[in-house]
Structure formats: C-alpha cells, structure tokens
Coordinates of C-alpha atoms in Angstrom, one line a residue:
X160 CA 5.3 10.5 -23.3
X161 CA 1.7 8.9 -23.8
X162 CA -0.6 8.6 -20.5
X163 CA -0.4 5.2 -19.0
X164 CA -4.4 4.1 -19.3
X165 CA -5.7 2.2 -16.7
X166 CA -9.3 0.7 -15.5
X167 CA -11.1 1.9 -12.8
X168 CA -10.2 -1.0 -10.7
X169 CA -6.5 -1.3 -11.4
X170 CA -7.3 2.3 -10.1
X171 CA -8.8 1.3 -6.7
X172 CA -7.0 -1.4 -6.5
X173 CA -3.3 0.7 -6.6
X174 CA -4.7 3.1 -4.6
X175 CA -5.6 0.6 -1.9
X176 CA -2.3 -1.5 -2.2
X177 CA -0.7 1.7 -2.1
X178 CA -1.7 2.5 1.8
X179 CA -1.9 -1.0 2.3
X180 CA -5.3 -2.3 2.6
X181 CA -5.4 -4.5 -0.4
X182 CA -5.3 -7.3 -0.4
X183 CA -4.9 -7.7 2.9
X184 CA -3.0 -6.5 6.0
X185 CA 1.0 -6.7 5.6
X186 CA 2.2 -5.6 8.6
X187 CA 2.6 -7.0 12.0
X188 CA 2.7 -5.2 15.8
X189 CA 5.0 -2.2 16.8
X190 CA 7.6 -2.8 14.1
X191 CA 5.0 -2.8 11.4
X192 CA 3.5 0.1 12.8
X193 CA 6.2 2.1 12.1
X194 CA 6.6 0.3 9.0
X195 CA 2.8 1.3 8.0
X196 CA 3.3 4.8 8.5
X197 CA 6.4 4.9 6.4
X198 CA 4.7 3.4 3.4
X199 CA 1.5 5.2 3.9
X200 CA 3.7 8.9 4.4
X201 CA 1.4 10.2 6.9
X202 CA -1.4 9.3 9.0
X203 CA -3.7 12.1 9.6
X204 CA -4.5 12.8 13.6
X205 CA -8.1 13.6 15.4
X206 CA -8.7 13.7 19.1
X207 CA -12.3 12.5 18.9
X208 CA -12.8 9.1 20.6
X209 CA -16.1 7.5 20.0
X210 CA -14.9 4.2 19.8
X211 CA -11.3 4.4 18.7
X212 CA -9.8 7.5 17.5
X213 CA -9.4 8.1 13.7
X214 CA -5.6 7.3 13.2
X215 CA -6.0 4.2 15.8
X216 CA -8.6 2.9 13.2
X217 CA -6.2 3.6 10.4
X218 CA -3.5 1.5 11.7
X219 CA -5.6 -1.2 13.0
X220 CA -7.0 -1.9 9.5
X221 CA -2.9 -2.2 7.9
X222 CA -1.3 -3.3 10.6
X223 CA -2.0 -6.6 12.3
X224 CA -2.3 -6.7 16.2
X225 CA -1.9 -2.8 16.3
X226 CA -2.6 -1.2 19.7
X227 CA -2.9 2.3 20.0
X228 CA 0.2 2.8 22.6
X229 CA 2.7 1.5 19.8
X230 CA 1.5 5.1 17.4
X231 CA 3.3 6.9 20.5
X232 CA 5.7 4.8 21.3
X233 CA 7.4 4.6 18.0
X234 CA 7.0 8.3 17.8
X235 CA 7.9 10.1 21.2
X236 CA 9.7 7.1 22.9
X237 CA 11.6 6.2 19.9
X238 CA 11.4 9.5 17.9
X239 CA 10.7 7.5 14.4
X240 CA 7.8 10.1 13.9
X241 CA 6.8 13.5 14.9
X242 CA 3.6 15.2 14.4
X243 CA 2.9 19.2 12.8
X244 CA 0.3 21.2 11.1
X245 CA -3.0 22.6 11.0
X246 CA -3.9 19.6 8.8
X247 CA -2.6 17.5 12.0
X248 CA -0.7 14.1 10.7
X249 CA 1.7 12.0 12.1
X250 CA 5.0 12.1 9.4
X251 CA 8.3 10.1 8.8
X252 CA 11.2 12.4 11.2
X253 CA 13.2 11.6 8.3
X254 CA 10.8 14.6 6.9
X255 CA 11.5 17.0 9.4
X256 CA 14.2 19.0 7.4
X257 CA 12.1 19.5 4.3
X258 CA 9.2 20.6 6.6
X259 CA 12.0 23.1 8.0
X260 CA 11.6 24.8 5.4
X261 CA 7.7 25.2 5.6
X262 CA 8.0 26.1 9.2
X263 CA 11.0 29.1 8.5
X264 CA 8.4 30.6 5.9
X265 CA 5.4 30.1 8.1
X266 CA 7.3 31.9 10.9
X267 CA 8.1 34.9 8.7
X268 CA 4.5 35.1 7.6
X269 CA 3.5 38.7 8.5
X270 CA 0.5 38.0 10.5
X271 CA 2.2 35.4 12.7
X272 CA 5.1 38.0 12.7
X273 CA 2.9 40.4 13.8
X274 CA 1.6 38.5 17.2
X275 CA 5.3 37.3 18.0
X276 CA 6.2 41.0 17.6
X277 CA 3.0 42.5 19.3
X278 CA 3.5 39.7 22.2
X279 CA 7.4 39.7 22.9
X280 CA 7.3 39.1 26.4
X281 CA 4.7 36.4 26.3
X282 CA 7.3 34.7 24.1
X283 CA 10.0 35.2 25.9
X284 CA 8.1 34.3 29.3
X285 CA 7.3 30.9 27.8
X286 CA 11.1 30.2 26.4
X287 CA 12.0 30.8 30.2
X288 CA 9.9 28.3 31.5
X289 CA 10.5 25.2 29.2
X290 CA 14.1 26.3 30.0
X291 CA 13.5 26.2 33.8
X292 CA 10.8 22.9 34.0
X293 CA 11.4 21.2 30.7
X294 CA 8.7 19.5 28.4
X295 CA 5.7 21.6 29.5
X296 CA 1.6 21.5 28.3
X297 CA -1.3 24.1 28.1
X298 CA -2.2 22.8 31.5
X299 CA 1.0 24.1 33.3
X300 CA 0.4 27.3 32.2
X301 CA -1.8 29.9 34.2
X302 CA -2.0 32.3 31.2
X303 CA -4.5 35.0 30.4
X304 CA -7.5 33.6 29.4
X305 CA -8.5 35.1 25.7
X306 CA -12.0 36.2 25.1
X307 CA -13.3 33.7 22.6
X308 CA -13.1 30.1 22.1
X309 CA -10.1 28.7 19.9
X310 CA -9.1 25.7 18.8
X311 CA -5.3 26.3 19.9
X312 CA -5.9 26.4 23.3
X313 CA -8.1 28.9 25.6
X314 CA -5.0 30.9 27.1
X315 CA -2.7 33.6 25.6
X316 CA 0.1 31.0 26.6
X317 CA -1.1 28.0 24.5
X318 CA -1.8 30.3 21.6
X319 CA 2.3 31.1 22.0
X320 CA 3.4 27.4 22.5
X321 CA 1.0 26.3 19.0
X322 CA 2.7 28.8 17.0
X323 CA 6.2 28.1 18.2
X324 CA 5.4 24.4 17.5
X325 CA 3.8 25.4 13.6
X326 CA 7.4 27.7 13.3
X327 CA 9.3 24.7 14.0
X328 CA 11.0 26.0 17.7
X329 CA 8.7 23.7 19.6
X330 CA 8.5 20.0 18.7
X331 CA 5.6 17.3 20.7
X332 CA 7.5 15.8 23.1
X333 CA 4.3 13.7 23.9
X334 CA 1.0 13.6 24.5
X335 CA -0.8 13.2 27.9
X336 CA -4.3 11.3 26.0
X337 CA -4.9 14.3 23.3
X338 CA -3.0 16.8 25.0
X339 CA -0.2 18.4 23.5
X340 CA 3.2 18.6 25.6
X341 CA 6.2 20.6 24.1
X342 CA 10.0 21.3 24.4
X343 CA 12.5 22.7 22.2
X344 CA 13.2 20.8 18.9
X345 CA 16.7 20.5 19.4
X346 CA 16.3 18.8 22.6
X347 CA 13.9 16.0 20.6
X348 CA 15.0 16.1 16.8
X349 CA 17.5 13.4 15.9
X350 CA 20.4 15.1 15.2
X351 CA 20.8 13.9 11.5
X352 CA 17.4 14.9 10.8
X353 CA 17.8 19.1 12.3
X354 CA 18.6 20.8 9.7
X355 CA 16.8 22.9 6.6
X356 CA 16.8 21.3 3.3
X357 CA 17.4 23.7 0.2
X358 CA 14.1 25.1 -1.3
X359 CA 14.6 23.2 -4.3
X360 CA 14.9 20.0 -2.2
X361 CA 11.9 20.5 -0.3
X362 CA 10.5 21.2 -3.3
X363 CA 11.0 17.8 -5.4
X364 CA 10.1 16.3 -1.3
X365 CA 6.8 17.3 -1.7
X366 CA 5.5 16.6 -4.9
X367 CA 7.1 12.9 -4.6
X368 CA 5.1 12.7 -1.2
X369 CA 2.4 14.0 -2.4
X370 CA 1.8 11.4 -5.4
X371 CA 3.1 9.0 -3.1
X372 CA 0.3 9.5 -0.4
X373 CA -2.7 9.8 -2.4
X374 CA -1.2 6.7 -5.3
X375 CA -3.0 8.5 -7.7
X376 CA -2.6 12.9 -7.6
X377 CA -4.8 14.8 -9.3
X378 CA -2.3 17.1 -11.9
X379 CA -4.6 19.8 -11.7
X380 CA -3.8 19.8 -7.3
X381 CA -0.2 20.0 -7.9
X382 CA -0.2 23.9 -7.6
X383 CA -2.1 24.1 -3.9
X384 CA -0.1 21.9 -3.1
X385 CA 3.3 23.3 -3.5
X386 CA 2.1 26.7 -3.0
X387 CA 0.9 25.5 0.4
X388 CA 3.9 23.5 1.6
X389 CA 6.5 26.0 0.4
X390 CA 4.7 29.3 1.0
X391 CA 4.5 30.2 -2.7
X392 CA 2.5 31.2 -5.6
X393 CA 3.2 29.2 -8.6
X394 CA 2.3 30.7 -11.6
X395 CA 0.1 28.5 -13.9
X396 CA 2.9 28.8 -16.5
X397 CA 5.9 28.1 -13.8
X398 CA 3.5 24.9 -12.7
X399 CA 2.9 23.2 -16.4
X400 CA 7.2 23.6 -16.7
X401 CA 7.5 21.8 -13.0
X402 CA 5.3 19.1 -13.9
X403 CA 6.5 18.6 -17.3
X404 CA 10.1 18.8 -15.2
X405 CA 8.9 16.0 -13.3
X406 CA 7.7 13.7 -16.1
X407 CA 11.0 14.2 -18.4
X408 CA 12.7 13.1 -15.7
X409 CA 10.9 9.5 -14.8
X410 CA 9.8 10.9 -11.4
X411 CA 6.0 11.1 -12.2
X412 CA 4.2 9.2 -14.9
X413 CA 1.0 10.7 -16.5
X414 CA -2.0 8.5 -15.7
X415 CA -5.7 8.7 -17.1
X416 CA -8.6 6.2 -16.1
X417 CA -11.2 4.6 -18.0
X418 CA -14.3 7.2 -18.1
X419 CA -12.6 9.7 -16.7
X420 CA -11.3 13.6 -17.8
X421 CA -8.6 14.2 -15.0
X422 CA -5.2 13.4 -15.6
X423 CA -3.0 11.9 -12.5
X424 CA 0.5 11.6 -11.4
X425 CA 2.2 8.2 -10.5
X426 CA 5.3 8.2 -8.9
X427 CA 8.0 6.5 -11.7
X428 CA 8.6 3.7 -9.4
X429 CA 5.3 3.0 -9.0
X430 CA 4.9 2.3 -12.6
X431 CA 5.3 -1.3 -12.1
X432 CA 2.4 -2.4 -10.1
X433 CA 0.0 -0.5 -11.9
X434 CA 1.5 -2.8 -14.6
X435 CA 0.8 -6.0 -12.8
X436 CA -2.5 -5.0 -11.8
X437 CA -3.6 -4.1 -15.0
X438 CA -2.9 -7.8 -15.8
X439 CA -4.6 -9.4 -12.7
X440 CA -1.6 -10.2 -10.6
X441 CA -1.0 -8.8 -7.1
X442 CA 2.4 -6.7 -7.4
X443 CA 5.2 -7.9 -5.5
X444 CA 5.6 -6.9 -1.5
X445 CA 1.7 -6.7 -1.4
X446 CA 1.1 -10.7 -0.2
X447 CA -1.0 -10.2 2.9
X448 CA 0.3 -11.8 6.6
X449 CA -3.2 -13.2 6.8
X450 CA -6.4 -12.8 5.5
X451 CA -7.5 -10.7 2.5
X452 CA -10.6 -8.0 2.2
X453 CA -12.7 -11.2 0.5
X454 CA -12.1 -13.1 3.6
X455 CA -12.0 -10.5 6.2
X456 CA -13.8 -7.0 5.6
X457 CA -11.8 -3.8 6.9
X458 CA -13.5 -1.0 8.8
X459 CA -12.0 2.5 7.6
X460 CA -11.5 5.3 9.5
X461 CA -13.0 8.7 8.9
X462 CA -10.1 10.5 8.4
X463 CA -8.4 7.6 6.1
X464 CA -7.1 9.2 2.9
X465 CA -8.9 6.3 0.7
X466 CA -12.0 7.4 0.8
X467 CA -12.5 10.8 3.0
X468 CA -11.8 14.4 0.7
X469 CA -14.6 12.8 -2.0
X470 CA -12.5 9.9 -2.4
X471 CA -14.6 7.7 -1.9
X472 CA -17.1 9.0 -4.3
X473 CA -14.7 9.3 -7.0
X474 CA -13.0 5.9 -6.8
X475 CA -15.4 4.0 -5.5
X476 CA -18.8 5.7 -6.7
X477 CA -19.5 5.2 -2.9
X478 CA -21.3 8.2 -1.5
X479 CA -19.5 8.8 2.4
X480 CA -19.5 12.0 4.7
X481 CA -18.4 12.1 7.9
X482 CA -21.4 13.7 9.6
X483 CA -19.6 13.6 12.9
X484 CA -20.1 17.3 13.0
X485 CA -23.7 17.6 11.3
X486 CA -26.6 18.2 13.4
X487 CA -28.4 14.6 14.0
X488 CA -31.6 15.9 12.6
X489 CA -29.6 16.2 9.5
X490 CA -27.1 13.0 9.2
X491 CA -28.3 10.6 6.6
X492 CA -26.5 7.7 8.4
X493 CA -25.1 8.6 11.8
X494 CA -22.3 9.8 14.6
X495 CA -19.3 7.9 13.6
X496 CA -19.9 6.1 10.1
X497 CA -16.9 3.9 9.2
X498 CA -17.1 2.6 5.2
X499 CA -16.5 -1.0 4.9
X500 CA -14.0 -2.7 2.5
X501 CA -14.7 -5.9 0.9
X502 CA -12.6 -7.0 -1.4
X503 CA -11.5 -4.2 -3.6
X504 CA -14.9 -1.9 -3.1
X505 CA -16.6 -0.3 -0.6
X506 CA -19.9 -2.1 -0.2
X507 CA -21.1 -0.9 3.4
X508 CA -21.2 1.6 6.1
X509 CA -21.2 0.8 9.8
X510 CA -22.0 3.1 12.6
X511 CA -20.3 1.2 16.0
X512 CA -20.3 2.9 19.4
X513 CA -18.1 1.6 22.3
X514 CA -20.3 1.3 25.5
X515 CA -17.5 1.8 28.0
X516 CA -20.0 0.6 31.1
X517 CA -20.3 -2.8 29.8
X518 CA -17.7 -3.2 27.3
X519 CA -19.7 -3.6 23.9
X520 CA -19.4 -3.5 20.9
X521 CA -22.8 -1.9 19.4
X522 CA -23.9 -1.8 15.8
X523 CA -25.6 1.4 15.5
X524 CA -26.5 1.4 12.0
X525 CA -25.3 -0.5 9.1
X526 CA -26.0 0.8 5.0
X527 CA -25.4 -1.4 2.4
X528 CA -25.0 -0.1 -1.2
X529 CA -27.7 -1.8 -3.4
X530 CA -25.1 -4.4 -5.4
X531 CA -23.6 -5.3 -2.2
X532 CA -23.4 -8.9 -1.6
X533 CA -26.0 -8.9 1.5
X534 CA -27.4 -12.6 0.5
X535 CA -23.8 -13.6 0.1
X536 CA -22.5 -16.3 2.6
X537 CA -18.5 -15.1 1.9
X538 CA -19.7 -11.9 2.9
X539 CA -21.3 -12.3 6.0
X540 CA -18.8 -14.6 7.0
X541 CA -15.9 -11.8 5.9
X542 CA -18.0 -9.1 8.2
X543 CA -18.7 -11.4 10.9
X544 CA -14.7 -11.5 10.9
X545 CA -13.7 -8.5 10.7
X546 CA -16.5 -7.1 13.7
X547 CA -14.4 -9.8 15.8
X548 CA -11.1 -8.5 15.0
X549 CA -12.2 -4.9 15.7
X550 CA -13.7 -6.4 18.7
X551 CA -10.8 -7.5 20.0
X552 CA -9.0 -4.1 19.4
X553 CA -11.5 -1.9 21.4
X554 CA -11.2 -4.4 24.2
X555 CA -15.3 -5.3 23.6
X556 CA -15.7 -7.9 25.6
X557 CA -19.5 -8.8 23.5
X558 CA -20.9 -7.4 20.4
X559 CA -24.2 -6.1 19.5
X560 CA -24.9 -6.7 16.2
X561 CA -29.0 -6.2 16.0
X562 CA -29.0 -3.2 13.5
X563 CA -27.6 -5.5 10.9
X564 CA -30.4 -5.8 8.2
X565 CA -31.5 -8.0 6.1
X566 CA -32.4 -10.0 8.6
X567 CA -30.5 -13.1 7.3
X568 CA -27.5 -11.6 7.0
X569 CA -27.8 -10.6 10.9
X570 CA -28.3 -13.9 11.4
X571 CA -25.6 -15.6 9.5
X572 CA -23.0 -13.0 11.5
X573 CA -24.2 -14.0 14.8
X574 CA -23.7 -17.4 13.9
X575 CA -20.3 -16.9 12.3
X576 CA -19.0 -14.9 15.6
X577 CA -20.2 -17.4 17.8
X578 CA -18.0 -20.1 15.8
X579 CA -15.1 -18.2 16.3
X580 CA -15.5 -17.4 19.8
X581 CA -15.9 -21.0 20.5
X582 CA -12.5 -21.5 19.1

C-alpha cells in the first residue's frame, strides 16, 4: 500500500489535534481530566515547581478549568491512573497488565536480580513493614544511608521500595507533594486490571500506544521502542516483518510529509482526520468548548510531547530546549521557557516565574520567532488571553508583563488584560 502524503501543516495540525491542543481546548474539569489523559495515553511527570509543575501545565492547556488536585484525584482517589517508569508518566490503569509484562522482565534483569539477591533481608525487612503500617514513603524509613547521591532516594530502603515499584510489587498509593508513598499492587490495582497480558498482546499494546501518543511515529523508532518496553532485541529483519505485520493488517498506515525523508506510522483509525485535514475541515470530536489557539494562545509545558524530544524543531521549525538544567551563563533564553501556540504554530517563547510572596505573575523573558505576528492586534489580544487564563490557574492575583517587547505589543496586552479584568 502507497504512503498516505500529507503537508507539513496537516502534519502539525494532527499532531496537535491528536493531544488535544488544536483547535482549542475540549475538555472540561475533573471528568475531562481523566478524559485528557486517556486520549493523550500518557502525561509525562516532573517534580520541579517553578510556577506550575510540567504535567499541571500539560493539563491546564487541554483541559478547561483543570486544577492540579483533580491529576491525583482521578488517579489515587479513584484509581483511573497509575504512574511507573524511569521515563516517569502518568498512564491509563487500563494499561497496567500490558506493562506487567515490562515489569516481570525488568525484575528478572540480572543486575536488578543481583541487588534483590545480594540484599535479601533488606527486601524482606521492607515487605514486613508495609505489611505491619500499610502505605509507607522514603520518609518512614530510617534506612542506611548510601554513600553517593541518587535519584531513587538517599537510603538503602528507598533504593528497595523504587525497584519493587519498577518490578511491579509496589504500586503509588499517593503522593505527599512529590513524594512517593507505596503499598502492594494488589492492595491498589483494580481487580480486572491485575493480571499479565500474553507477550504478543503487550506487544501489538505498545506499538498502537506508541503511534497513538506521538500522532505521527517515526518507523525507523519502532525497534527502541519495543525492545525497550518488552525487554527484547528485535532483529532489523524480525522488525521490517512486524511493521509490514502491522500495515497488512490496517493497524498502522505509512505516512510521509512534504519535504521530508522519514517515513511515519498512523494508527488505521486515525486515517480519517488526516483526511479531513488535508482538505481544510476540523475532523469530527475536535470542536473546541471555548476558544481556539487564534483567539486564545496556549502555554506548553516543557515536558509536553508536542514539542520537547526535537519536536518542536522538526514540526514546527521552532528551535526549543529546556535549559532548566543549563548553567545560566549558558541558556540562550532562560529558567523555565514555556513555547507558545498560536494557532497551529509555535510563534513564541515565554519565561514566567510565580513570585509566591506577592502572588505574581512575572514575565521573565519573552522570544518571538521573526514571522511571528508581534504587530498583530489578534495576537496580542490571543496572548493577553491566554496570560489571564494561566493567571487564574497559578492563583496570580496580578501579572507582570514588562519583558514583553516590542514595546507596542506590551502595551496592547496590558490594555487587553485590563478589559477583561474589568469584566
């Protein structure tokens, strides 16, 4: 079967509609929360809070009138959701029993076999006391403290508890803030959702969630992928006869874009809307609650699969890092850079900070891209907007927008938010 051709902007487009930032938020409070992460199969966790953390920010730009306590109330009050991995993320519990099946090869990986082994009575000692005192953290531990720093945990106790939870004994019963509080899986798992899928199972799961997730996979990322979820090592051979597998069978579609070399996967059912957005139209269950990117801009969060992982370069021909982690005499932009949607391209970058002492909202920095529409009256009155919005999610009580340059455009925002505060 021929690749379906598309243009770069049916490209951006699906990919945004996909995750559900274009054309607009379609989801509403707690329920579409949950709703939100379903469609968007994961939301990747980080516990950095500047001014929001990263998978707050994520759900405040789908979901309309998110707060941050509905991500763990739909989760660990109504167990809709659990979170796993190294690559941290927030997943569908309906996908615990295909990442059973990660977790059962991850346990019998000889180096994590080796501590267990090597550390029996550590093991045991922790088993005895989530027995005894239920749901427990790092914090209720007194350990042995380990000689150097690690991102697990500091004693020889959390190290335990992290790779029961990775191996799938341990679920997240909750979190206190960031921190991580366990208890067995089979005292939080659903019932219908504890068990181990077949290999084969867990293997069509994966590649189905992975095209899903990123709208557009990249063929040639196929193999790490699988060989990473399932612990294997596909052959290049054994991975052209999966994918071809997949195509014969309507579950993936081929997919090239204008100017491009790389091939993509679409899931088969997806097919459709790349259809209706190769002729203009908005595909159906994609009609915004409110208003759209043109008449609202959206704030993305570092971690948000759109544009982090060079997405954002290659779809957008936007150049973004995250240098929350670069040394400041390095960053080109600054701490906590956020890209900014408008319409279907990313136009801006913002640098907010939450001053917690007087509640505002600061402006830090703001970059536009050279073409972006800084003169533009519909755009300063879209980012006047959507500063408002994120505003009102941050509990700012005033924002300070006096980095904004040009200079008019500054001043057409402060005008604009004024407006709707007097409303």
């Amino acid at each position: 079967m021929e690749p379906i051709n598309i243009s770069k902007q049916t490209a951006r487009r699906f990919v945004l509609g996909r995750q559900g930032l274009w054309p607009g938020r379609r989801w509403r409070g707690k329920k579409g929360t949950a709703d939100a992460i379903n469609a968007c199969e994961a939301v990747q966790l980080d516990p950095l809070n500047v001014i929001a953390r990263s998978q707050d920010i994520t759900l405040h730009s789908r979901v309309l009138d998110y707060k941050p306590d509905y991500l763990y109330d739909v989760a660990y009050k109504q167990r809709k959701f659990f979170d796993y991995g190294g690559w941290l993320a927030m997943y569908p519990m309906s996908d615990l029993p295909y990442w059973r099946v990660h977790m059962n090869k991850r346990s019998r990986d000889k180096r994590i076999e080796g501590f267990v082994l090597n550390h029996k009575k550590l093991f045991n000692d922790v088993r005895a006391e989530l027995r005894k005192r239920g749901p427990l953290g790092n914090r209720d531990f007194e350990g042995n403290r380990i000689g150097l720093w690690n991102y697990r945990g500091r004693k020889d106790t959390a190290l335990a508890m992290f790779d029961m939870w990775l191996s799938g004994e341990l679920m997240m019963h909750h979190r206190d803030g960031f921190s991580r509080v366990y208890d067995f899986r089979e005292n939080i798992a659903p019932k219908e959702f504890d068990f181990v899928a077949s290999e084969k199972e867990a293997e069509t799961f994966f590649a189905r969630k992975a095209v899903s997730f990123y709208g557009l996979k990249r063929e040639s990322t196929m193999r790490g992928e699988l060989n990473y979820h399932l612990y294997r090592d596909y052959s290049k051979t054994e991975m052209t006869k999966t994918l071809e597998g997949w195509k014969e069978s309507g579950m993936a579609r081929q997919v090239q874009i204008e100017g491009g070399r790389d091939t993509y996967l679409v899931l088969g059912e997806d097919v459709a809307a790349l259809e209706s957005l190769e002729k203009g139209r908005v595909p159906k269950g994609w009609n915004p609650k409110e208003t759209t990117t043109l008449e609202e801009v959206a704030f993305l969060a570092p971690l948000d699969i759109v544009s982090a992982r060079g997405r954002a370069k290659k779809l957008f021909d936007f150049e973004y890092t995250w240098e929350v982690y670069t040394p400041a005499h390095k960053r080109r932009w600054g701490y906590y850079v956020l890209p900014i949607l408008y319409g279907d391209d990313l136009v801006a970058r913002l640098d907010p900070k939450l001053d917690r002492a007087t509640m505002t909202l600061e402006v830090r920095g703001f970059w536009h891209e050279d073409d972006a529409p800084v003169k533009d009256a519909d755009f300063a009155n879209a980012l006047a907007k959507g500063l408002m919005r994120f505003a009102k999610f941050v509990e700012a009580k005033q924002v300070d927008v006096s980095a904004i340059k040009p200079v008019g455009l500054r001043s057409h925002v402060k005008k604009m938010m004024r407006e709707i505060s007097d409303q």
